[in-house]
Amino acid sequence: MGKKPEQLWTAPAREILRADPDSPIADLDRNGTPGFIGKKADGKRQLEERGAVLAELQELLYANGRSGDERSILLVLQGMDTSGKGGMVRHVIGHVDPQGVDHTAFGVPTANEKRHHFLWRIEKALPRAGQLGVFDRSHYEDVLVARVDDLVPKKVWQGRYKEINNFEKELVNRGTTIVKVAMFVSLDEQKERLQERLERPDKYWKYSPGDVTARKRWPEYRKAYQAMLDRTNTDYAPWYVVPADRKWYSRIAVTELLIDAFERLDLDWPPADFDIEKEKRRLAAS
Ligand code: AMP
Ligand code: MG
C-alpha cells in the first residue's frame, strides 16, 4: 500500500510487453501480470492515478493539434472475443475527453466495404491531427479471421503482411504514433466470460454464436496471431503482448503503454498566438 505507480513496475511496460520472437504466445501465461508487483487493489488504484495522467497528456496533444501540430496517436486493439477490448475503451480511454478520441470498432465488412481494398475502411478511420485514435479490431482481422476462415485465397492474405507494414510505415511518416496491443485471454477464462453472456440478460447482446465456432479453431487462431506478431512487429509500429485474464492488469498495462507513447511526443502547451497583455486590457475594459 502507498507505493507510487512507478514503484509497482519492475521495468517500463513498453519493455516488458514488447512482442518477442523468442517468446511464442503458446508459452504466454494469460493469467499473468508481467512486470507488475502489486495486487489487484494496487492495480485498481493505479488505473485511476495513471488515468488522470493520461487525460492530461491527451489534452496536451489535442491543444497542439488545434495549433497546427499534425501528430496523432493510434491505439490498435486486437484480441479474441471476450479478451476485453470494449472494456479497455470504457475503462482506459474513458479517462480522456471524448472530443479528443477518434474511435472505431471494426466488424464484418459491409457489402460496400467488401468492394474495396481491405485498407480502404481503415484509411477512412485514421485519427485526425491531435486526436487519439482507437481501433477495436482493425486491418489485422484481414490476416486473422480472413486467414482462419479462408475468406480470401492464401496468396492474398499472405501478401497482406507486407502491405500492412508499408501502410503503417507511411502512417508513421505522416506523424502518427502507432501502439499495437494484442490481448490474450485463456480458453478457460473465455468460457467463463461467454457463459456469463449467456446467463445475464444485460449481456446477451454481446454474445454471438460465432464465438463458440471460433473457440473450436483456437489453435488456428493462435497460429494466425503468432504469424501476425512475427511478421508485423516492426520498430516503427511495434506489437505489445498483453495477458488478458485479469482485466485490471491489461487495463493498467495499456494505460502505461499509452502514457509512454504520449510522453515520447514531448509536448508542451502551445504558446498564445495573440498578444496576451493586450487581450487582458481589452477584457478588463469590456
Ligand atoms: P465484435 O468485435 O464482437 O463486435 O465482432 C466483430 C466481428 O467482426 C468479429 O467476429 C470479427 O472477426 C469480424 N470482423 C472484423 N473485421 C473483419 C474482416 N475484415 N473480415 C471478416 N470479419 C471481420
Ligand atoms: Mg463479439
Tab-separated table of C-alpha atoms and ligand atoms in Angstrom:
chain	number	residue	atom	x	y	z
A	1	MET	CA	0.000	0.000	0.000
A	2	GLY	CA	1.034	3.563	-0.589
A	3	LYS	CA	3.564	2.809	-3.293
A	4	LYS	CA	3.939	5.220	-6.172
A	5	PRO	CA	2.776	3.924	-9.559
A	6	GLU	CA	6.294	3.728	-10.941
A	7	GLN	CA	7.423	1.609	-7.978
A	8	LEU	CA	4.900	-1.062	-8.878
A	9	TRP	CA	6.547	-1.874	-12.199
A	10	THR	CA	9.871	-3.706	-12.366
A	11	ALA	CA	10.599	-2.059	-15.753
A	12	PRO	CA	8.615	0.045	-18.232
A	13	ALA	CA	5.602	-1.812	-19.682
A	14	ARG	CA	6.964	-0.947	-23.128
A	15	GLU	CA	9.985	-3.163	-22.462
A	16	ILE	CA	8.224	-5.963	-20.644
A	17	LEU	CA	5.347	-6.398	-23.073
A	18	ARG	CA	7.079	-5.860	-26.395
A	19	ALA	CA	6.404	-8.850	-28.643
A	20	ASP	CA	9.451	-11.080	-28.698
A	21	PRO	CA	10.079	-13.688	-31.400
A	22	ASP	CA	11.798	-15.859	-28.769
A	23	SER	CA	8.675	-15.972	-26.582
A	24	PRO	CA	5.901	-17.602	-28.589
A	25	ILE	CA	2.360	-16.868	-27.463
A	26	ALA	CA	1.824	-20.597	-26.940
A	27	ASP	CA	4.005	-20.159	-23.836
A	28	LEU	CA	2.317	-16.991	-22.597
A	29	ASP	CA	0.761	-17.118	-19.136
A	30	ARG	CA	-2.523	-15.450	-19.964
A	31	ASN	CA	-3.328	-15.141	-16.278
A	32	GLY	CA	-0.017	-13.414	-15.595
A	33	THR	CA	0.728	-9.828	-14.607
A	34	PRO	CA	4.211	-9.412	-16.092
A	35	GLY	CA	6.280	-6.602	-14.640
A	36	PHE	CA	3.645	-5.535	-12.093
A	37	ILE	CA	4.455	-6.316	-8.495
A	38	GLY	CA	1.251	-5.015	-6.949
A	39	LYS	CA	-2.040	-6.765	-6.289
A	40	LYS	CA	-5.468	-6.174	-7.760
A	41	ALA	CA	-6.229	-3.343	-5.323
A	42	ASP	CA	-2.953	-1.623	-6.259
A	43	GLY	CA	-3.822	-2.075	-9.900
A	44	LYS	CA	-7.240	-0.524	-9.486
A	45	ARG	CA	-5.796	2.455	-7.673
A	46	GLN	CA	-3.111	2.797	-10.265
A	47	LEU	CA	-5.669	2.829	-13.068
A	48	GLU	CA	-7.267	5.921	-11.526
A	49	GLU	CA	-3.975	7.710	-10.838
A	50	ARG	CA	-2.446	6.965	-14.198
A	51	GLY	CA	-5.730	7.510	-15.997
A	52	ALA	CA	-5.592	11.114	-14.773
A	53	VAL	CA	-2.062	11.442	-16.167
A	54	LEU	CA	-3.238	10.029	-19.481
A	55	ALA	CA	-6.096	12.531	-19.576
A	56	GLU	CA	-3.703	15.443	-19.157
A	57	LEU	CA	-1.370	14.183	-21.861
A	58	GLN	CA	-4.265	13.700	-24.244
A	59	GLU	CA	-5.394	17.273	-23.610
A	60	LEU	CA	-1.872	18.448	-24.470
A	61	LEU	CA	-1.979	16.590	-27.769
A	62	TYR	CA	-5.417	17.970	-28.514
A	63	ALA	CA	-4.278	21.517	-27.736
A	64	ASN	CA	-1.280	21.121	-30.029
A	65	GLY	CA	-3.497	19.695	-32.750
A	66	ARG	CA	-5.627	22.824	-32.518
A	67	SER	CA	-2.441	24.853	-33.021
A	68	GLY	CA	-1.356	23.102	-36.184
A	69	ASP	CA	0.593	20.099	-34.878
A	70	GLU	CA	-0.147	17.268	-37.318
A	71	ARG	CA	0.675	14.421	-34.985
A	72	SER	CA	-1.696	11.815	-33.584
A	73	ILE	CA	-1.630	8.529	-31.701
A	74	LEU	CA	-3.362	5.351	-32.814
A	75	LEU	CA	-4.121	2.532	-30.396
A	76	VAL	CA	-4.849	-0.742	-32.188
A	77	LEU	CA	-6.613	-3.356	-30.062
A	78	GLN	CA	-6.667	-6.924	-31.267
A	79	GLY	CA	-7.881	-9.961	-29.366
A	80	MET	CA	-10.353	-12.820	-29.475
A	81	ASP	CA	-13.903	-12.252	-28.291
A	82	THR	CA	-14.097	-11.555	-24.546
A	83	SER	CA	-10.450	-10.522	-24.384
A	84	GLY	CA	-11.627	-7.163	-23.054
A	85	LYS	CA	-11.281	-4.774	-25.976
A	86	GLY	CA	-14.554	-2.990	-25.257
A	87	GLY	CA	-13.723	-2.739	-21.550
A	88	MET	CA	-10.369	-1.248	-22.484
A	89	VAL	CA	-12.150	1.510	-24.337
A	90	ARG	CA	-14.539	2.186	-21.431
A	91	HIS	CA	-12.053	1.954	-18.582
A	92	VAL	CA	-8.830	3.293	-20.087
A	93	ILE	CA	-9.891	5.549	-22.935
A	94	GLY	CA	-12.849	6.524	-20.728
A	95	HIS	CA	-10.447	8.679	-18.716
A	96	VAL	CA	-9.878	11.105	-21.561
A	97	ASP	CA	-12.073	13.790	-23.082
A	98	PRO	CA	-14.238	12.094	-25.749
A	99	GLN	CA	-13.841	15.001	-28.151
A	100	GLY	CA	-10.160	14.107	-28.483
A	101	VAL	CA	-10.851	10.475	-29.350
A	102	ASP	CA	-11.477	9.046	-32.825
A	103	HIS	CA	-12.893	5.626	-32.016
A	104	THR	CA	-13.833	2.917	-34.496
A	105	ALA	CA	-14.956	-0.667	-33.925
A	106	PHE	CA	-14.492	-2.830	-36.998
A	107	GLY	CA	-16.994	-5.593	-37.624
A	108	VAL	CA	-17.640	-7.854	-40.570
A	109	PRO	CA	-17.107	-5.673	-43.648
A	110	THR	CA	-20.287	-4.301	-45.179
A	111	ALA	CA	-21.200	-5.056	-48.784
A	112	ASN	CA	-19.767	-1.697	-49.771
A	113	GLU	CA	-16.544	-2.204	-47.803
A	114	LYS	CA	-16.086	-5.604	-49.430
A	115	ARG	CA	-15.945	-3.923	-52.816
A	116	HIS	CA	-12.822	-2.016	-51.755
A	117	HIS	CA	-9.266	-2.890	-50.792
A	118	PHE	CA	-9.085	-4.083	-47.176
A	119	LEU	CA	-7.257	-0.912	-46.083
A	120	TRP	CA	-9.919	1.382	-47.538
A	121	ARG	CA	-12.128	1.460	-44.455
A	122	ILE	CA	-9.047	1.703	-42.230
A	123	GLU	CA	-7.749	4.760	-44.073
A	124	LYS	CA	-11.086	6.493	-43.569
A	125	ALA	CA	-10.991	5.873	-39.818
A	126	LEU	CA	-7.460	7.123	-39.118
A	127	PRO	CA	-7.118	9.687	-36.322
A	128	ARG	CA	-7.135	13.334	-37.274
A	129	ALA	CA	-4.325	15.660	-36.202
A	130	GLY	CA	-4.197	15.971	-32.420
A	131	GLN	CA	-6.504	13.015	-31.867
A	132	LEU	CA	-6.130	9.731	-30.060
A	133	GLY	CA	-7.395	7.115	-32.477
A	134	VAL	CA	-8.691	3.827	-31.099
A	135	PHE	CA	-9.329	0.757	-33.234
A	136	ASP	CA	-11.374	-2.003	-31.627
A	137	ARG	CA	-10.261	-4.672	-34.111
A	138	SER	CA	-8.515	-3.414	-37.203
A	139	HIS	CA	-6.855	-4.244	-40.516
A	140	TYR	CA	-5.330	-7.194	-38.671
A	141	GLU	CA	-8.652	-9.028	-38.941
A	142	ASP	CA	-7.723	-9.364	-42.585
A	143	VAL	CA	-4.819	-11.631	-41.637
A	144	LEU	CA	-6.639	-13.286	-38.708
A	145	VAL	CA	-10.276	-14.215	-39.354
A	146	ALA	CA	-9.639	-13.905	-43.095
A	147	ARG	CA	-6.845	-16.483	-42.824
A	148	VAL	CA	-8.522	-18.846	-40.370
A	149	ASP	CA	-11.885	-18.841	-42.151
A	150	ASP	CA	-10.404	-18.877	-45.667
A	151	LEU	CA	-12.225	-15.691	-46.588
A	152	VAL	CA	-9.640	-14.999	-49.267
A	153	PRO	CA	-7.125	-17.230	-51.059
A	154	LYS	CA	-3.856	-17.931	-49.243
A	155	LYS	CA	-1.761	-15.871	-51.592
A	156	VAL	CA	-3.965	-12.865	-50.887
A	157	TRP	CA	-3.660	-12.910	-47.097
A	158	GLN	CA	-0.002	-13.795	-47.353
A	159	GLY	CA	0.682	-10.603	-49.263
A	160	ARG	CA	-1.133	-8.523	-46.679
A	161	TYR	CA	1.588	-8.611	-44.018
A	162	LYS	CA	3.873	-6.626	-46.264
A	163	GLU	CA	1.052	-4.359	-47.362
A	164	ILE	CA	0.263	-3.648	-43.721
A	165	ASN	CA	3.886	-2.889	-42.894
A	166	ASN	CA	4.130	-0.465	-45.800
A	167	PHE	CA	0.842	1.149	-44.848
A	168	GLU	CA	1.893	1.602	-41.230
A	169	LYS	CA	5.287	2.960	-42.203
A	170	GLU	CA	3.624	5.608	-44.313
A	171	LEU	CA	1.294	6.438	-41.457
A	172	VAL	CA	4.180	6.823	-39.021
A	173	ASN	CA	5.986	9.060	-41.508
A	174	ARG	CA	2.906	11.268	-41.593
A	175	GLY	CA	3.130	11.762	-37.811
A	176	THR	CA	1.018	9.016	-36.247
A	177	THR	CA	2.463	7.026	-33.359
A	178	ILE	CA	1.032	3.517	-33.556
A	179	VAL	CA	0.590	1.439	-30.402
A	180	LYS	CA	-0.471	-2.105	-31.247
A	181	VAL	CA	-1.837	-4.236	-28.442
A	182	ALA	CA	-2.624	-7.929	-28.795
A	183	MET	CA	-4.720	-9.141	-25.852
A	184	PHE	CA	-4.675	-12.804	-24.955
A	185	VAL	CA	-7.354	-14.461	-22.857
A	186	SER	CA	-7.132	-18.156	-21.936
A	187	LEU	CA	-9.579	-20.700	-23.306
A	188	ASP	CA	-10.936	-21.329	-19.778
A	189	GLU	CA	-11.384	-17.683	-18.919
A	190	GLN	CA	-13.061	-17.099	-22.253
A	191	LYS	CA	-15.514	-19.894	-21.495
A	192	GLU	CA	-16.472	-18.236	-18.229
A	193	ARG	CA	-16.944	-14.886	-19.880
A	194	LEU	CA	-19.079	-16.378	-22.642
A	195	GLN	CA	-21.099	-18.285	-20.057
A	196	GLU	CA	-21.832	-15.031	-18.311
A	197	ARG	CA	-23.043	-13.592	-21.591
A	198	LEU	CA	-25.481	-16.471	-21.860
A	199	GLU	CA	-26.731	-16.150	-18.308
A	200	ARG	CA	-27.248	-12.423	-17.972
A	201	PRO	CA	-29.944	-10.658	-19.978
A	202	ASP	CA	-27.836	-7.487	-19.898
A	203	LYS	CA	-25.052	-9.407	-21.659
A	204	TYR	CA	-26.942	-11.351	-24.338
A	205	TRP	CA	-26.215	-8.571	-26.796
A	206	LYS	CA	-22.512	-9.261	-26.518
A	207	TYR	CA	-22.908	-12.927	-27.350
A	208	SER	CA	-22.617	-14.267	-30.836
A	209	PRO	CA	-22.934	-17.963	-31.795
A	210	GLY	CA	-19.848	-17.427	-33.930
A	211	ASP	CA	-17.807	-17.017	-30.726
A	212	VAL	CA	-18.145	-20.726	-29.963
A	213	THR	CA	-17.268	-21.605	-33.546
A	214	ALA	CA	-14.075	-19.566	-33.136
A	215	ARG	CA	-13.226	-21.476	-29.928
A	216	LYS	CA	-13.079	-24.645	-31.953
A	217	ARG	CA	-10.449	-23.015	-34.126
A	218	TRP	CA	-8.332	-21.831	-31.209
A	219	PRO	CA	-5.094	-23.458	-32.448
A	220	GLU	CA	-5.574	-21.958	-35.908
A	221	TYR	CA	-6.182	-18.566	-34.357
A	222	ARG	CA	-3.094	-18.911	-32.217
A	223	LYS	CA	-1.086	-19.656	-35.318
A	224	ALA	CA	-2.559	-16.684	-37.128
A	225	TYR	CA	-1.855	-14.399	-34.163
A	226	GLN	CA	1.700	-15.682	-33.970
A	227	ALA	CA	2.252	-15.036	-37.678
A	228	MET	CA	0.798	-11.558	-37.270
A	229	LEU	CA	3.223	-10.815	-34.425
A	230	ASP	CA	6.179	-12.338	-36.261
A	231	ARG	CA	5.577	-10.504	-39.498
A	232	THR	CA	4.317	-7.084	-38.446
A	233	ASN	CA	6.286	-6.371	-35.260
A	234	THR	CA	8.290	-3.512	-36.714
A	235	ASP	CA	10.408	-0.903	-34.981
A	236	TYR	CA	8.158	1.852	-36.272
A	237	ALA	CA	4.930	0.077	-35.258
A	238	PRO	CA	5.716	-2.465	-32.538
A	239	TRP	CA	3.343	-5.021	-31.062
A	240	TYR	CA	2.755	-5.400	-27.357
A	241	VAL	CA	1.524	-8.707	-25.975
A	242	VAL	CA	-0.851	-8.303	-23.041
A	243	PRO	CA	-2.207	-11.191	-20.931
A	244	ALA	CA	-5.917	-10.545	-20.513
A	245	ASP	CA	-7.334	-12.982	-17.964
A	246	ARG	CA	-7.039	-10.286	-15.321
A	247	LYS	CA	-8.802	-7.239	-16.681
A	248	TRP	CA	-7.352	-4.907	-14.062
A	249	TYR	CA	-3.868	-5.843	-15.275
A	250	SER	CA	-4.481	-5.475	-19.012
A	251	ARG	CA	-6.023	-2.072	-18.353
A	252	ILE	CA	-3.098	-0.653	-16.387
A	253	ALA	CA	-0.662	-2.183	-18.861
A	254	VAL	CA	-2.292	-0.413	-21.804
A	255	THR	CA	-2.548	2.794	-19.770
A	256	GLU	CA	1.227	2.675	-19.285
A	257	LEU	CA	1.850	1.943	-22.981
A	258	LEU	CA	-0.256	4.928	-23.955
A	259	ILE	CA	1.342	7.271	-21.415
A	260	ASP	CA	4.715	6.229	-22.769
A	261	ALA	CA	3.648	6.967	-26.349
A	262	PHE	CA	2.333	10.395	-25.363
A	263	GLU	CA	5.442	11.247	-23.358
A	264	ARG	CA	7.665	10.443	-26.295
A	265	LEU	CA	5.908	13.211	-28.260
A	266	ASP	CA	7.482	15.592	-25.735
A	267	LEU	CA	4.623	18.077	-25.885
A	268	ASP	CA	4.320	21.470	-24.264
A	269	TRP	CA	1.288	23.722	-24.053
A	270	PRO	CA	1.121	25.702	-27.284
A	271	PRO	CA	2.068	29.379	-26.879
A	272	ALA	CA	-0.608	32.027	-27.283
A	273	ASP	CA	-0.994	33.220	-30.859
A	274	PHE	CA	-2.285	36.585	-29.649
A	275	ASP	CA	-0.901	39.462	-27.568
A	276	ILE	CA	-1.681	38.357	-24.002
A	277	GLU	CA	-1.267	41.777	-22.358
A	278	LYS	CA	-3.347	43.472	-24.963
A	279	GLU	CA	-6.115	40.890	-24.605
A	280	LYS	CA	-6.078	41.329	-20.817
A	281	ARG	CA	-6.589	45.064	-21.269
A	282	ARG	CA	-9.345	44.523	-23.767
A	283	LEU	CA	-11.069	42.068	-21.466
A	284	ALA	CA	-10.791	44.408	-18.456
A	285	ALA	CA	-12.311	47.221	-20.481
A	286	SER	CA	-15.140	45.122	-21.842
B	1	AMP	P1	-17.366	-7.907	-32.239
B	1	AMP	O1	-15.999	-7.297	-32.080
B	1	AMP	O2	-17.702	-8.859	-31.139
B	1	AMP	O3	-18.408	-6.885	-32.489
B	1	AMP	O4	-17.310	-8.822	-33.544
B	1	AMP	C1	-16.925	-8.311	-34.775
B	1	AMP	C2	-16.803	-9.459	-35.737
B	1	AMP	O5	-16.403	-8.912	-36.991
B	1	AMP	C3	-15.760	-10.490	-35.349
B	1	AMP	O6	-16.296	-11.766	-35.494
B	1	AMP	C4	-14.657	-10.265	-36.380
B	1	AMP	O7	-13.942	-11.424	-36.692
B	1	AMP	C5	-15.446	-9.738	-37.560
B	1	AMP	N1	-14.589	-8.971	-38.460
B	1	AMP	C6	-13.947	-7.823	-38.200
B	1	AMP	N2	-13.208	-7.424	-39.240
B	1	AMP	C7	-13.365	-8.370	-40.205
B	1	AMP	C8	-12.857	-8.542	-41.501
B	1	AMP	N3	-12.012	-7.660	-42.042
B	1	AMP	N4	-13.253	-9.628	-42.185
B	1	AMP	C9	-14.108	-10.505	-41.655
B	1	AMP	N5	-14.623	-10.409	-40.428
B	1	AMP	C10	-14.259	-9.352	-39.703
B	2	MG	MG	-18.183	-10.344	-30.169
